[in-house]
Amino acid sequence: MALRPDSSYTRALVRGVRDFARPNLPWLFHIVSPSPAAIRAIARWNPHGIIAHTGDRFQERAVMALGKPAVNASNVLMNPRLPWTGVDDGAIGIIAAEHLLERGFERFAFVGFKDARFSIVREDSFRQAVEARGRSASSYLYRVTATDSASDDWPAVEAALARWLGALAKPVGVFACNDSSASNVADVCRQLGLAVPEQVAIIGADDDDLLCEMASPPLSSIPVPARKIGFHAAQLLDRLMAGRALPRSTVLVPPNQPVTRQSTNILAIQDPDVADALRFIREHAVEPIGTREVARAVAMARRTLEKRFRQLLGRSPHDEIRRIRIDRAKSLLDGSSLSMPVVASRCGFLNPQRLAVVFKQATGMTPRSYRDQFRAVRA
């Protein structure tokens, strides 16, 4: 494998490859740097196949020059020449937009890379999601090679980022294409004296827990299921080494729901009554509540609450209760083996049948199908 196992993403990726190979296949592994020189040196081992995490054309060409079956587990390159698998980056952008919209933000911004496909796809879907709600998003883009704070480029990049961020109208919800960029945004906010999340709310992607927890404040992030990606990469490589045809389309793994930390732990709602209603819903959504109980909790007439809710958020209190219940169900279906009756009970549904009806209305899938798509990765 040609990758650097120095991040939570690549270590999880390796675990996914191991998950596929360990039960049935006598695979032996060598892990080397993805540098072209290190990749060329792989030839002396005469490998049967290669899983690479290529970030530039030099690395890609070095892998291809070996003439061995190979799979790329990175989505940095535009028009990659190697078969590849990865996360659904479009879904990540949508999730980030929904996360910030749910908190009542009216202004949005994106920070990412101008030369990385995953960032471009995440930006496009983020922008489309906020525009569908009648909003717009400003963007700040820089090169992948300029993101290292130790690089010669970084002081100029940081100064430009600070000028752009300082000029944005506040409060603003910022989606950074990955946790490293999110951490850079948090650093610049601290230098400018901007309060996070009160003035600038920040959400990243990948959920590198060490990086997110060490940031000040701790960063919200969208987890990328790297272990499942590694499993898929190993599946694809096994097919290639066996001489079988690849799937017609690239296998994209769905991302997980956001991990909310302090950087977005706020409701940017100017209406205090609606903010209180949202807070009540988040705390009690899995209990047997409806719009009537929410209105009673904030001492408002039901019709008044529904009208102000729709004006500010574009949805009703009932929609919000259902959305939170579905998100909770997704988390339990993906991350546990709990029975459907238990999942239904823990998400505020009267029975599994009601869960199935509402879940399919919201996602187009049954709860069992949703769970099976993740089990298929691990099988």
PDB file of C-alpha atoms in Angstrom, residues 1 23 65 69 104 107 140 149 156 177 184 188 239 261 278 293 295 302 332 343 365 375-376:
ATOM      1  CA  MET A   1       0.000   0.000   0.000  1.00  0.00           C
ATOM      2  CA  PRO A  23     -10.928 -13.708   7.032  1.00  0.00           C
ATOM      3  CA  ALA A  65       4.356   2.444 -14.353  1.00  0.00           C
ATOM      4  CA  PRO A  69      -3.468  -4.042 -10.680  1.00  0.00           C
ATOM      5  CA  GLY A 104     -30.542  29.342  11.631  1.00  0.00           C
ATOM      6  CA  ARG A 107     -24.942  33.820   5.638  1.00  0.00           C
ATOM      7  CA  TYR A 140     -12.028  31.269  -0.286  1.00  0.00           C
ATOM      8  CA  SER A 149       1.626  26.276   8.224  1.00  0.00           C
ATOM      9  CA  ALA A 156       0.618  35.053   2.508  1.00  0.00           C
ATOM     10  CA  CYS A 177     -13.508  21.190   3.071  1.00  0.00           C
ATOM     11  CA  ASN A 184      -6.830  27.132   9.949  1.00  0.00           C
ATOM     12  CA  VAL A 188      -7.478  33.055  11.956  1.00  0.00           C
ATOM     13  CA  ARG A 239     -11.515  -8.196  -8.478  1.00  0.00           C
ATOM     14  CA  ARG A 261     -18.644  20.177  18.981  1.00  0.00           C
ATOM     15  CA  LEU A 278     -35.589  24.511  18.648  1.00  0.00           C
ATOM     16  CA  GLU A 293     -46.115  20.282  23.373  1.00  0.00           C
ATOM     17  CA  ALA A 295     -45.822  25.502  21.713  1.00  0.00           C
ATOM     18  CA  ARG A 302     -49.490  26.870  18.031  1.00  0.00           C
ATOM     19  CA  LEU A 332     -28.403   3.659  15.371  1.00  0.00           C
ATOM     20  CA  VAL A 343     -34.380   1.497  17.291  1.00  0.00           C
ATOM     21  CA  MET A 365     -35.207   3.553   1.751  1.00  0.00           C
ATOM     22  CA  ARG A 375     -23.394  -4.325   6.299  1.00  0.00           C
ATOM     23  CA  ALA A 376     -22.592  -5.054   2.663  1.00  0.00           C
TER      24      ALA A 376
END
